[in-house]
PDB file of C-alpha atoms and ligand atoms in Angstrom:
ATOM      1  CA  SER E 192     -62.373 -52.818 -20.362  1.00 37.00           C
ATOM      2  CA  ARG E 193     -62.034 -52.622 -16.627  1.00 43.00           C
ATOM      3  CA  SER E 194     -59.734 -54.528 -14.354  1.00 45.00           C
ATOM      4  CA  TYR E 195     -60.863 -55.555 -10.894  1.00 45.00           C
ATOM      5  CA  GLY E 196     -57.548 -56.810  -9.614  1.00 45.00           C
ATOM      6  CA  GLY E 197     -54.839 -55.585  -7.314  1.00 46.00           C
ATOM      7  CA  ASN E 198     -54.916 -52.315  -5.451  1.00 47.00           C
ATOM      8  CA  ARG E 199     -57.997 -51.062  -7.256  1.00 47.00           C
ATOM      9  CA  CYS E 200     -60.306 -53.244  -5.218  1.00 46.00           C
ATOM     10  CA  THR E 201     -60.888 -50.653  -2.503  1.00 51.00           C
ATOM     11  CA  LEU E 202     -61.890 -48.143  -5.124  1.00 54.00           C
ATOM     12  CA  TYR E 203     -64.349 -50.606  -6.558  1.00 54.00           C
ATOM     13  CA  ARG E 204     -65.801 -51.577  -3.227  1.00 55.00           C
ATOM     14  CA  ASP E 205     -66.678 -47.919  -2.691  1.00 55.00           C
ATOM     15  CA  SER E 206     -68.053 -47.399  -6.171  1.00 54.00           C
ATOM     16  CA  LEU E 207     -70.134 -50.577  -5.892  1.00 52.00           C
ATOM     17  CA  GLN E 208     -72.533 -48.825  -3.554  1.00 57.00           C
ATOM     18  CA  VAL E 209     -73.188 -46.234  -6.215  1.00 54.00           C
ATOM     19  CA  LEU E 210     -72.871 -48.227  -9.389  1.00 56.00           C
ATOM     20  CA  SER E 211     -75.461 -50.873  -8.723  1.00 74.00           C
ATOM     21  CA  SER E 212     -75.585 -51.929 -12.370  1.00 81.00           C
ATOM     22  CA  GLU E 213     -71.898 -52.730 -12.100  1.00 80.00           C
ATOM     23  CA  SER E 214     -72.732 -54.738  -9.009  1.00 81.00           C
ATOM     24  CA  LEU E 215     -75.536 -56.570 -10.778  1.00 87.00           C
ATOM     25  CA  ALA E 216     -73.231 -57.455 -13.662  1.00 89.00           C
ATOM     26  CA  LEU E 217     -70.655 -58.715 -11.188  1.00 90.00           C
ATOM     27  CA  GLU E 218     -73.302 -60.783  -9.430  1.00 91.00           C
ATOM     28  CA  ALA E 219     -74.540 -62.250 -12.694  1.00 93.00           C
ATOM     29  CA  ASP E 220     -70.996 -63.235 -13.660  1.00 94.00           C
ATOM     30  CA  LEU E 221     -70.240 -64.622 -10.207  1.00 94.00           C
ATOM     31  CA  GLN E 222     -73.319 -66.801 -10.450  1.00 94.00           C
ATOM     32  CA  LYS E 223     -71.797 -68.468 -13.517  1.00 95.00           C
ATOM     33  CA  ALA E 224     -68.231 -68.553 -12.223  1.00 95.00           C
ATOM     34  CA  ILE E 225     -68.260 -72.147 -10.955  1.00 93.00           C
ATOM     35  CA  ALA E 226     -69.914 -73.585 -14.048  1.00 92.00           C
ATOM     36  CA  ARG E 227     -67.468 -71.657 -16.214  1.00 95.00           C
ATOM     37  CA  ASN E 228     -64.572 -73.025 -14.228  1.00 95.00           C
ATOM     38  CA  GLU E 229     -63.379 -69.530 -13.328  1.00 97.00           C
ATOM     39  CA  LEU E 230     -62.703 -70.156  -9.648  1.00 97.00           C
ATOM     40  CA  GLN E 231     -59.321 -71.338  -8.517  1.00 97.00           C
ATOM     41  CA  LEU E 232     -57.636 -71.919  -5.177  1.00 98.00           C
ATOM     42  CA  TYR E 233     -54.183 -70.507  -4.583  1.00 98.00           C
ATOM     43  CA  TYR E 234     -52.068 -71.840  -1.739  1.00 98.00           C
ATOM     44  CA  GLN E 235     -49.843 -69.745   0.480  1.00 98.00           C
ATOM     45  CA  PRO E 236     -47.190 -71.601   2.486  1.00 98.00           C
ATOM     46  CA  LYS E 237     -47.100 -71.485   6.265  1.00 97.00           C
ATOM     47  CA  VAL E 238     -43.501 -71.831   7.395  1.00 96.00           C
ATOM     48  CA  CYS E 239     -42.213 -73.163  10.720  1.00 95.00           C
ATOM     49  CA  LEU E 240     -39.801 -70.633  12.219  1.00 94.00           C
ATOM     50  CA  LYS E 241     -37.766 -73.272  14.031  1.00 91.00           C
ATOM     51  CA  THR E 242     -37.081 -75.493  11.024  1.00 92.00           C
ATOM     52  CA  GLY E 243     -37.660 -73.150   8.086  1.00 92.00           C
ATOM     53  CA  LYS E 244     -39.840 -75.846   6.502  1.00 94.00           C
ATOM     54  CA  ILE E 245     -43.268 -75.503   4.902  1.00 96.00           C
ATOM     55  CA  VAL E 246     -45.713 -76.975   7.397  1.00 96.00           C
ATOM     56  CA  GLY E 247     -49.043 -75.955   5.937  1.00 97.00           C
ATOM     57  CA  ALA E 248     -50.960 -73.946   3.376  1.00 98.00           C
ATOM     58  CA  GLU E 249     -53.812 -71.482   3.393  1.00 98.00           C
ATOM     59  CA  ALA E 250     -56.184 -71.859   0.461  1.00 98.00           C
ATOM     60  CA  LEU E 251     -57.091 -68.445  -0.977  1.00 98.00           C
ATOM     61  CA  LEU E 252     -59.832 -68.094  -3.531  1.00 98.00           C
ATOM     62  CA  ARG E 253     -59.281 -66.401  -6.889  1.00 97.00           C
ATOM     63  CA  TRP E 254     -61.825 -65.543  -9.559  1.00 96.00           C
ATOM     64  CA  ASN E 255     -60.696 -65.160 -13.127  1.00 95.00           C
ATOM     65  CA  ARG E 256     -63.736 -63.167 -14.223  1.00 93.00           C
ATOM     66  CA  CYS E 257     -64.632 -63.987 -17.818  1.00 87.00           C
ATOM     67  CA  ASN E 258     -60.925 -64.716 -18.277  1.00 83.00           C
ATOM     68  CA  ASN E 259     -60.269 -61.009 -17.841  1.00 86.00           C
ATOM     69  CA  GLY E 260     -57.915 -61.174 -14.906  1.00 88.00           C
ATOM     70  CA  LEU E 261     -58.241 -61.983 -11.232  1.00 91.00           C
ATOM     71  CA  VAL E 262     -60.875 -60.328  -9.073  1.00 93.00           C
ATOM     72  CA  SER E 263     -59.826 -59.869  -5.458  1.00 93.00           C
ATOM     73  CA  PRO E 264     -61.709 -61.992  -2.909  1.00 96.00           C
ATOM     74  CA  GLY E 265     -61.983 -58.819  -0.825  1.00 94.00           C
ATOM     75  CA  LEU E 266     -64.400 -57.659  -3.505  1.00 92.00           C
ATOM     76  CA  PHE E 267     -66.404 -60.702  -4.490  1.00 95.00           C
ATOM     77  CA  ILE E 268     -66.631 -62.586  -1.170  1.00 95.00           C
ATOM     78  CA  PRO E 269     -68.748 -59.823   0.429  1.00 93.00           C
ATOM     79  CA  LEU E 270     -70.969 -59.839  -2.663  1.00 93.00           C
ATOM     80  CA  ALA E 271     -71.222 -63.628  -2.506  1.00 95.00           C
ATOM     81  CA  GLU E 272     -72.248 -63.317   1.133  1.00 93.00           C
ATOM     82  CA  GLU E 273     -74.888 -60.687   0.434  1.00 91.00           C
ATOM     83  CA  THR E 274     -76.418 -62.690  -2.386  1.00 92.00           C
ATOM     84  CA  GLY E 275     -76.199 -66.141  -0.804  1.00 93.00           C
ATOM     85  CA  LEU E 276     -73.870 -67.337  -3.575  1.00 95.00           C
ATOM     86  CA  ILE E 277     -71.341 -68.022  -0.829  1.00 96.00           C
ATOM     87  CA  GLU E 278     -73.158 -71.270  -0.063  1.00 94.00           C
ATOM     88  CA  THR E 279     -72.215 -72.825  -3.403  1.00 95.00           C
ATOM     89  CA  ILE E 280     -68.831 -71.114  -3.507  1.00 97.00           C
ATOM     90  CA  GLY E 281     -67.950 -72.145   0.039  1.00 97.00           C
ATOM     91  CA  GLU E 282     -68.811 -75.731  -0.745  1.00 96.00           C
ATOM     92  CA  TRP E 283     -66.680 -75.590  -3.878  1.00 97.00           C
ATOM     93  CA  VAL E 284     -63.764 -74.263  -1.803  1.00 98.00           C
ATOM     94  CA  VAL E 285     -63.985 -77.058   0.784  1.00 98.00           C
ATOM     95  CA  LYS E 286     -64.319 -79.755  -1.882  1.00 98.00           C
ATOM     96  CA  THR E 287     -61.468 -78.397  -3.955  1.00 98.00           C
ATOM     97  CA  ALA E 288     -59.205 -78.086  -0.906  1.00 98.00           C
ATOM     98  CA  CYS E 289     -60.045 -81.670   0.122  1.00 98.00           C
ATOM     99  CA  ARG E 290     -59.308 -82.949  -3.378  1.00 98.00           C
ATOM    100  CA  GLN E 291     -55.969 -81.123  -3.228  1.00 98.00           C
ATOM    101  CA  ILE E 292     -55.140 -82.634   0.163  1.00 98.00           C
ATOM    102  CA  LYS E 293     -55.889 -86.068  -1.305  1.00 98.00           C
ATOM    103  CA  THR E 294     -53.708 -85.430  -4.360  1.00 97.00           C
ATOM    104  CA  TRP E 295     -50.790 -84.235  -2.245  1.00 96.00           C
ATOM    105  CA  THR E 296     -51.200 -87.088   0.251  1.00 95.00           C
ATOM    106  CA  ASN E 297     -51.023 -89.573  -2.632  1.00 95.00           C
ATOM    107  CA  LEU E 298     -47.744 -87.940  -3.684  1.00 93.00           C
ATOM    108  CA  GLY E 299     -46.398 -88.289  -0.145  1.00 93.00           C
ATOM    109  CA  LEU E 300     -46.746 -84.561   0.530  1.00 94.00           C
ATOM    110  CA  LEU E 301     -48.413 -84.340   3.934  1.00 94.00           C
ATOM    111  CA  ILE E 302     -49.524 -80.737   4.099  1.00 96.00           C
ATOM    112  CA  PRO E 303     -52.485 -79.537   6.156  1.00 98.00           C
ATOM    113  CA  VAL E 304     -54.617 -77.088   4.191  1.00 98.00           C
ATOM    114  CA  ALA E 305     -56.607 -74.287   5.816  1.00 98.00           C
ATOM    115  CA  VAL E 306     -59.747 -72.881   4.246  1.00 98.00           C
ATOM    116  CA  ASN E 307     -61.480 -69.629   5.098  1.00 98.00           C
ATOM    117  CA  VAL E 308     -65.056 -70.047   6.217  1.00 97.00           C
ATOM    118  CA  SER E 309     -67.642 -67.299   5.950  1.00 95.00           C
ATOM    119  CA  ALA E 310     -70.312 -66.529   8.535  1.00 92.00           C
ATOM    120  CA  TYR E 311     -73.110 -67.723   6.287  1.00 92.00           C
ATOM    121  CA  GLN E 312     -71.410 -71.093   5.801  1.00 94.00           C
ATOM    122  CA  PHE E 313     -70.521 -71.648   9.439  1.00 96.00           C
ATOM    123  CA  ASN E 314     -73.978 -70.710  10.626  1.00 93.00           C
ATOM    124  CA  GLN E 315     -75.736 -73.245   8.418  1.00 93.00           C
ATOM    125  CA  ALA E 316     -77.452 -75.767  10.674  1.00 93.00           C
ATOM    126  CA  ASN E 317     -75.784 -78.754   9.012  1.00 95.00           C
ATOM    127  CA  PHE E 318     -72.304 -77.227   8.631  1.00 96.00           C
ATOM    128  CA  CYS E 319     -70.440 -79.945  10.572  1.00 97.00           C
ATOM    129  CA  GLU E 320     -72.335 -82.863   9.004  1.00 97.00           C
ATOM    130  CA  HIS E 321     -71.853 -81.428   5.559  1.00 96.00           C
ATOM    131  CA  LEU E 322     -68.133 -80.947   6.143  1.00 97.00           C
ATOM    132  CA  MET E 323     -67.735 -84.544   7.329  1.00 97.00           C
ATOM    133  CA  GLU E 324     -69.676 -85.744   4.311  1.00 97.00           C
ATOM    134  CA  ILE E 325     -67.217 -84.002   1.999  1.00 97.00           C
ATOM    135  CA  LEU E 326     -64.203 -85.323   3.936  1.00 98.00           C
ATOM    136  CA  ASN E 327     -65.622 -88.846   3.788  1.00 97.00           C
ATOM    137  CA  ASP E 328     -66.517 -88.646   0.100  1.00 97.00           C
ATOM    138  CA  GLN E 329     -63.019 -87.424  -0.758  1.00 95.00           C
ATOM    139  CA  GLY E 330     -61.375 -89.906   1.605  1.00 96.00           C
ATOM    140  CA  VAL E 331     -59.487 -87.184   3.450  1.00 97.00           C
ATOM    141  CA  ASP E 332     -58.169 -87.457   6.999  1.00 97.00           C
ATOM    142  CA  PRO E 333     -59.875 -84.588   8.899  1.00 98.00           C
ATOM    143  CA  ALA E 334     -56.557 -83.854  10.634  1.00 97.00           C
ATOM    144  CA  TYR E 335     -55.341 -82.314   7.357  1.00 98.00           C
ATOM    145  CA  LEU E 336     -58.168 -79.806   7.123  1.00 98.00           C
ATOM    146  CA  GLU E 337     -58.113 -76.574   9.076  1.00 98.00           C
ATOM    147  CA  LEU E 338     -60.829 -73.953   9.262  1.00 98.00           C
ATOM    148  CA  GLU E 339     -59.996 -70.271   9.589  1.00 98.00           C
ATOM    149  CA  LEU E 340     -62.768 -68.364  11.318  1.00 96.00           C
ATOM    150  CA  THR E 341     -62.973 -64.722  12.290  1.00 93.00           C
ATOM    151  CA  GLU E 342     -64.375 -63.553  15.579  1.00 91.00           C
ATOM    152  CA  SER E 343     -67.349 -61.891  13.878  1.00 90.00           C
ATOM    153  CA  ILE E 344     -68.492 -65.306  12.610  1.00 92.00           C
ATOM    154  CA  LEU E 345     -68.764 -66.644  16.135  1.00 91.00           C
ATOM    155  CA  VAL E 346     -70.601 -63.775  17.827  1.00 87.00           C
ATOM    156  CA  LYS E 347     -74.006 -64.400  16.290  1.00 85.00           C
ATOM    157  CA  ASN E 348     -74.744 -67.248  18.642  1.00 91.00           C
ATOM    158  CA  GLU E 349     -71.903 -67.908  21.037  1.00 92.00           C
ATOM    159  CA  GLU E 350     -73.266 -71.041  22.656  1.00 94.00           C
ATOM    160  CA  LEU E 351     -74.020 -72.632  19.306  1.00 95.00           C
ATOM    161  CA  SER E 352     -70.614 -71.589  17.934  1.00 96.00           C
ATOM    162  CA  ILE E 353     -68.825 -73.171  20.892  1.00 96.00           C
ATOM    163  CA  ARG E 354     -70.787 -76.376  20.406  1.00 96.00           C
ATOM    164  CA  LYS E 355     -69.927 -76.432  16.710  1.00 97.00           C
ATOM    165  CA  LEU E 356     -66.237 -75.835  17.343  1.00 97.00           C
ATOM    166  CA  LYS E 357     -66.178 -78.631  19.903  1.00 97.00           C
ATOM    167  CA  GLU E 358     -67.887 -80.940  17.449  1.00 97.00           C
ATOM    168  CA  LEU E 359     -65.402 -80.064  14.713  1.00 97.00           C
ATOM    169  CA  LYS E 360     -62.494 -80.694  17.051  1.00 96.00           C
ATOM    170  CA  SER E 361     -63.920 -84.022  18.168  1.00 96.00           C
ATOM    171  CA  LEU E 362     -64.070 -84.971  14.487  1.00 96.00           C
ATOM    172  CA  GLY E 363     -60.369 -84.126  14.175  1.00 97.00           C
ATOM    173  CA  VAL E 364     -60.654 -80.867  12.218  1.00 98.00           C
ATOM    174  CA  LYS E 365     -58.359 -78.022  13.357  1.00 97.00           C
ATOM    175  CA  VAL E 366     -59.762 -74.565  14.021  1.00 97.00           C
ATOM    176  CA  SER E 367     -57.973 -71.199  13.836  1.00 97.00           C
ATOM    177  CA  ILE E 368     -59.011 -67.718  14.845  1.00 95.00           C
ATOM    178  CA  ASP E 369     -58.199 -65.523  11.850  1.00 96.00           C
ATOM    179  CA  ASP E 370     -57.261 -61.813  11.828  1.00 94.00           C
ATOM    180  CA  PHE E 371     -56.680 -61.941  15.574  1.00 93.00           C
ATOM    181  CA  GLY E 372     -56.641 -58.518  17.190  1.00 89.00           C
ATOM    182  CA  THR E 373     -58.935 -56.801  14.708  1.00 89.00           C
ATOM    183  CA  GLY E 374     -62.183 -57.688  16.475  1.00 81.00           C
ATOM    184  CA  TYR E 375     -63.541 -56.154  19.633  1.00 74.00           C
ATOM    185  CA  SER E 376     -63.550 -58.847  22.285  1.00 68.00           C
ATOM    186  CA  SER E 377     -60.634 -60.997  21.272  1.00 66.00           C
ATOM    187  CA  LEU E 378     -59.257 -61.871  24.702  1.00 79.00           C
ATOM    188  CA  ASN E 379     -62.544 -63.142  25.974  1.00 80.00           C
ATOM    189  CA  TYR E 380     -62.874 -65.234  22.850  1.00 83.00           C
ATOM    190  CA  LEU E 381     -59.626 -67.067  23.449  1.00 88.00           C
ATOM    191  CA  ASN E 382     -61.053 -68.102  26.763  1.00 86.00           C
ATOM    192  CA  LYS E 383     -64.408 -69.225  25.431  1.00 89.00           C
ATOM    193  CA  PHE E 384     -63.652 -70.906  22.121  1.00 93.00           C
ATOM    194  CA  PRO E 385     -61.495 -74.033  21.748  1.00 94.00           C
ATOM    195  CA  PHE E 386     -59.076 -72.833  19.029  1.00 96.00           C
ATOM    196  CA  ASP E 387     -55.926 -74.686  18.006  1.00 96.00           C
ATOM    197  CA  THR E 388     -54.250 -71.739  16.342  1.00 96.00           C
ATOM    198  CA  LEU E 389     -54.239 -67.964  16.538  1.00 95.00           C
ATOM    199  CA  LYS E 390     -53.448 -66.040  13.388  1.00 96.00           C
ATOM    200  CA  LEU E 391     -51.951 -62.710  14.384  1.00 95.00           C
ATOM    201  CA  ASP E 392     -53.285 -60.113  11.973  1.00 96.00           C
ATOM    202  CA  ARG E 393     -50.876 -58.323   9.687  1.00 97.00           C
ATOM    203  CA  CYS E 394     -51.605 -55.010  11.431  1.00 96.00           C
ATOM    204  CA  PHE E 395     -49.454 -56.294  14.355  1.00 96.00           C
ATOM    205  CA  VAL E 396     -46.727 -57.463  12.027  1.00 96.00           C
ATOM    206  CA  LYS E 397     -46.389 -54.509   9.668  1.00 97.00           C
ATOM    207  CA  ASP E 398     -43.397 -52.375  10.763  1.00 96.00           C
ATOM    208  CA  VAL E 399     -43.461 -54.044  14.190  1.00 95.00           C
ATOM    209  CA  HIS E 400     -39.689 -53.502  14.528  1.00 95.00           C
ATOM    210  CA  GLN E 401     -40.278 -49.736  14.464  1.00 96.00           C
ATOM    211  CA  ASN E 402     -43.242 -49.538  16.777  1.00 97.00           C
ATOM    212  CA  PRO E 403     -42.780 -50.135  20.534  1.00 96.00           C
ATOM    213  CA  LYS E 404     -46.534 -50.218  21.163  1.00 96.00           C
ATOM    214  CA  THR E 405     -47.109 -52.929  18.579  1.00 95.00           C
ATOM    215  CA  GLN E 406     -44.131 -54.811  20.014  1.00 95.00           C
ATOM    216  CA  ALA E 407     -45.702 -54.737  23.470  1.00 95.00           C
ATOM    217  CA  ILE E 408     -48.944 -56.153  22.087  1.00 93.00           C
ATOM    218  CA  VAL E 409     -47.227 -58.928  20.145  1.00 94.00           C
ATOM    219  CA  LYS E 410     -45.181 -59.878  23.209  1.00 94.00           C
ATOM    220  CA  ALA E 411     -48.248 -59.951  25.430  1.00 92.00           C
ATOM    221  CA  VAL E 412     -50.277 -61.974  22.930  1.00 91.00           C
ATOM    222  CA  THR E 413     -47.567 -64.555  22.357  1.00 91.00           C
ATOM    223  CA  MET E 414     -46.940 -64.926  26.094  1.00 91.00           C
ATOM    224  CA  MET E 415     -50.632 -65.487  26.654  1.00 90.00           C
ATOM    225  CA  THR E 416     -50.943 -68.021  23.834  1.00 92.00           C
ATOM    226  CA  LYS E 417     -48.106 -70.017  25.346  1.00 91.00           C
ATOM    227  CA  GLN E 418     -50.106 -70.393  28.544  1.00 90.00           C
ATOM    228  CA  LEU E 419     -53.225 -71.216  26.549  1.00 92.00           C
ATOM    229  CA  ASN E 420     -51.361 -73.782  24.456  1.00 93.00           C
ATOM    230  CA  LEU E 421     -52.242 -72.098  21.176  1.00 94.00           C
ATOM    231  CA  LYS E 422     -50.084 -72.121  18.080  1.00 95.00           C
ATOM    232  CA  VAL E 423     -49.362 -68.639  16.720  1.00 96.00           C
ATOM    233  CA  VAL E 424     -49.083 -67.847  13.033  1.00 97.00           C
ATOM    234  CA  ALA E 425     -47.892 -64.353  12.112  1.00 96.00           C
ATOM    235  CA  GLU E 426     -49.700 -63.116   9.007  1.00 97.00           C
ATOM    236  CA  GLY E 427     -48.327 -60.956   6.239  1.00 98.00           C
ATOM    237  CA  VAL E 428     -44.621 -60.916   7.088  1.00 97.00           C
ATOM    238  CA  GLU E 429     -42.946 -58.933   4.325  1.00 98.00           C
ATOM    239  CA  THR E 430     -39.530 -57.768   5.516  1.00 98.00           C
ATOM    240  CA  ALA E 431     -36.439 -59.189   7.217  1.00 97.00           C
ATOM    241  CA  GLU E 432     -36.883 -56.682  10.058  1.00 97.00           C
ATOM    242  CA  GLU E 433     -40.442 -57.833  10.723  1.00 96.00           C
ATOM    243  CA  LEU E 434     -39.315 -61.436  10.543  1.00 96.00           C
ATOM    244  CA  ALA E 435     -36.489 -60.840  13.023  1.00 95.00           C
ATOM    245  CA  PHE E 436     -38.860 -59.420  15.621  1.00 93.00           C
ATOM    246  CA  ILE E 437     -41.410 -62.193  15.058  1.00 93.00           C
ATOM    247  CA  TYR E 438     -38.641 -64.787  15.252  1.00 88.00           C
ATOM    248  CA  ASP E 439     -37.490 -63.536  18.644  1.00 85.00           C
ATOM    249  CA  ASN E 440     -40.973 -63.382  20.101  1.00 83.00           C
ATOM    250  CA  LEU E 441     -42.380 -66.867  20.256  1.00 75.00           C
ATOM    251  CA  CYS E 442     -44.456 -67.049  17.120  1.00 78.00           C
ATOM    252  CA  HIS E 443     -44.413 -70.568  15.701  1.00 94.00           C
ATOM    253  CA  GLU E 444     -45.147 -70.049  12.048  1.00 96.00           C
ATOM    254  CA  ILE E 445     -45.220 -67.252   9.526  1.00 97.00           C
ATOM    255  CA  GLN E 446     -47.084 -66.610   6.332  1.00 98.00           C
ATOM    256  CA  GLY E 447     -46.101 -63.763   4.070  1.00 98.00           C
ATOM    257  CA  TYR E 448     -44.514 -62.411   0.950  1.00 98.00           C
ATOM    258  CA  ILE E 449     -41.053 -62.661   2.533  1.00 97.00           C
ATOM    259  CA  PHE E 450     -41.296 -66.387   1.998  1.00 96.00           C
ATOM    260  CA  SER E 451     -43.923 -66.712  -0.738  1.00 97.00           C
ATOM    261  CA  PRO E 452     -47.110 -65.148  -2.107  1.00 97.00           C
ATOM    262  CA  PRO E 453     -50.126 -67.405  -2.668  1.00 98.00           C
ATOM    263  CA  LEU E 454     -49.253 -69.911  -5.433  1.00 98.00           C
ATOM    264  CA  THR E 455     -51.106 -72.129  -7.875  1.00 97.00           C
ATOM    265  CA  ASP E 456     -51.270 -75.784  -6.845  1.00 98.00           C
ATOM    266  CA  ALA E 457     -48.536 -76.660  -9.349  1.00 97.00           C
ATOM    267  CA  GLN E 458     -46.274 -73.874  -8.101  1.00 98.00           C
ATOM    268  CA  PHE E 459     -46.877 -74.861  -4.491  1.00 97.00           C
ATOM    269  CA  GLU E 460     -46.075 -78.475  -5.277  1.00 96.00           C
ATOM    270  CA  GLY E 461     -42.855 -77.403  -6.995  1.00 95.00           C
ATOM    271  CA  LEU E 462     -41.863 -75.374  -3.956  1.00 95.00           C
ATOM    272  CA  LEU E 463     -42.611 -78.288  -1.614  1.00 93.00           C
ATOM    273  CA  LYS E 464     -40.511 -80.650  -3.657  1.00 89.00           C
ATOM    274  CA  SER E 465     -37.581 -78.228  -3.785  1.00 89.00           C
ATOM    275  CA  ASP E 466     -37.991 -77.876   0.017  1.00 74.00           C
ATOM    276  CA  PRO E 467     -36.447 -74.459   0.475  1.00 59.00           C
ATOM    277  CA  GLU E 468     -35.595 -72.981   3.833  1.00 56.00           C
ATOM    278  CA  LEU E 469     -36.304 -69.522   5.112  1.00 49.00           C
TER     279      LEU E 469
HETATM  280  P1  C2E F 291     -57.201 -63.522   5.023  1.00 83.54           P
HETATM  281  O1  C2E F 291     -57.873 -64.807   5.353  1.00 83.54           O
HETATM  282  O2  C2E F 291     -56.732 -62.684   6.146  1.00 83.54           O
HETATM  283  O3  C2E F 291     -56.009 -63.913   4.036  1.00 83.54           O
HETATM  284  C1  C2E F 291     -54.735 -63.312   4.061  1.00 83.54           C
HETATM  285  C2  C2E F 291     -54.603 -62.271   2.972  1.00 83.54           C
HETATM  286  O4  C2E F 291     -53.326 -61.634   3.083  1.00 83.54           O
HETATM  287  C3  C2E F 291     -54.653 -62.859   1.568  1.00 83.54           C
HETATM  288  O5  C2E F 291     -55.284 -61.901   0.737  1.00 83.54           O
HETATM  289  C4  C2E F 291     -53.157 -62.977   1.215  1.00 83.54           C
HETATM  290  O6  C2E F 291     -52.917 -63.011  -0.167  1.00 83.54           O
HETATM  291  C5  C2E F 291     -52.635 -61.718   1.846  1.00 83.54           C
HETATM  292  N1  C2E F 291     -51.196 -61.780   2.145  1.00 83.54           N
HETATM  293  C6  C2E F 291     -50.431 -62.865   2.346  1.00 83.54           C
HETATM  294  N2  C2E F 291     -49.149 -62.525   2.627  1.00 83.54           N
HETATM  295  C7  C2E F 291     -49.105 -61.180   2.618  1.00 83.54           C
HETATM  296  C8  C2E F 291     -48.048 -60.211   2.851  1.00 83.54           C
HETATM  297  O7  C2E F 291     -46.895 -60.534   3.134  1.00 83.54           O
HETATM  298  N3  C2E F 291     -48.402 -58.894   2.754  1.00 83.54           N
HETATM  299  C9  C2E F 291     -49.675 -58.486   2.458  1.00 83.54           C
HETATM  300  N4  C2E F 291     -49.906 -57.182   2.370  1.00 83.54           N
HETATM  301  N5  C2E F 291     -50.693 -59.381   2.231  1.00 83.54           N
HETATM  302  C10 C2E F 291     -50.405 -60.697   2.324  1.00 83.54           C
HETATM  303  P2  C2E F 291     -56.358 -62.343  -0.353  1.00 83.54           P
HETATM  304  O8  C2E F 291     -55.940 -63.630  -0.982  1.00 83.54           O
HETATM  305  O9  C2E F 291     -56.607 -61.168  -1.232  1.00 83.54           O
HETATM  306  O10 C2E F 291     -57.673 -62.636   0.505  1.00 83.54           O
HETATM  307  C11 C2E F 291     -58.342 -61.604   1.183  1.00 83.54           C
HETATM  308  C12 C2E F 291     -59.394 -62.133   2.101  1.00 83.54           C
HETATM  309  O11 C2E F 291     -60.460 -62.746   1.372  1.00 83.54           O
HETATM  310  C13 C2E F 291     -58.886 -63.208   3.041  1.00 83.54           C
HETATM  311  O12 C2E F 291     -58.192 -62.616   4.119  1.00 83.54           O
HETATM  312  C14 C2E F 291     -60.187 -63.879   3.423  1.00 83.54           C
HETATM  313  O13 C2E F 291     -60.824 -63.159   4.453  1.00 83.54           O
HETATM  314  C15 C2E F 291     -61.012 -63.767   2.150  1.00 83.54           C
HETATM  315  N6  C2E F 291     -60.973 -65.051   1.431  1.00 83.54           N
HETATM  316  C16 C2E F 291     -60.044 -65.547   0.593  1.00 83.54           C
HETATM  317  N7  C2E F 291     -60.377 -66.771   0.140  1.00 83.54           N
HETATM  318  C17 C2E F 291     -61.565 -67.080   0.733  1.00 83.54           C
HETATM  319  C18 C2E F 291     -62.437 -68.214   0.681  1.00 83.54           C
HETATM  320  O14 C2E F 291     -62.168 -69.242   0.030  1.00 83.54           O
HETATM  321  N8  C2E F 291     -63.597 -68.163   1.412  1.00 83.54           N
HETATM  322  C19 C2E F 291     -63.896 -67.059   2.178  1.00 83.54           C
HETATM  323  N9  C2E F 291     -65.049 -67.076   2.874  1.00 83.54           N
HETATM  324  N10 C2E F 291     -63.093 -65.989   2.261  1.00 83.54           N
HETATM  325  C20 C2E F 291     -61.935 -65.989   1.547  1.00 83.54           C
HETATM  326 CA1   CA F 292     -57.430 -66.566   6.520  1.00 83.54          CA
HETATM  327 CA1   CA F 293     -56.067 -63.298   8.193  1.00 83.54          CA
HETATM  328 CA1   CA F 294     -57.818 -60.383   6.737  1.00 83.54          CA
END
């Protein structure tokens, strides 16, 4: 039997174009994933560089396909988007994250949780209303929910996107630009869209200590974000050398394997309670 996990996902993404029966089988299974209880959110800590404390979490979706191991979201999210399944899945993600926020709040663990939002979801006409409905139903303070959006989500209709972001912010929800630096008009976007946080893509973090050009970019970005009053989260920090450079260059928070991989809710809770420092 085949595994879809780990570093084989790129291989499978390529072969998906050819093996459409494989893709159809995947789609059929994905359709049943929620009902079969196969979806799960993992939580990766965001750590404050100044205090070394966990100050947030990013919810990352996992699919335990037919209990055969985890399928990478890099593989099934695009499929979910193509097939429209992302609507149901995206709603499940927001609800589950809100329920988790509620559970942690009740335990006295005040941790904002960020969810990734896909283009299809964000561009639904009733996205904001629907989000507020879920927050209200779950009794969650909107200040504890963050949305991570990529630039490509916002380009479809800029004016509408700006209006939506403003509405979300007026409701108290935080908004981040994800994968910053990988799009094509990033600087202009910082100007136009009212983000709270910029997530510096891992491509500017990986081996940054060895690459003067990357260093120049990180320095310029962090200087700019200071003026723009944006929080910066460095993504995918893996080594002490990367961390040292990030630490010295005005990033506020980090996320990465150097501190912790994405964890189950129970693992994350355990880590919070043991309150480790970086
Ligand atoms: P992303 O939003 O950029 O998420 C960060 C990815 O980097 C995650 O991969 C995370 O596990 C990985 N990562 C974290 N620390 C490190 C590190 O130190 N080194 C390296 N090499 N990687 C690190 P993951 O969980 O496989 O998710 C991949 C992508 O799938 C996400 O990228 C996001 O775009 C998408 N995704 C995940 N969950 C959801 C979801 O609930 N909804 C939607 N629409 N997309 C999701
Ligand atoms: Ca993200
Ligand atoms: Ca990212
Ligand atoms: Ca990414």
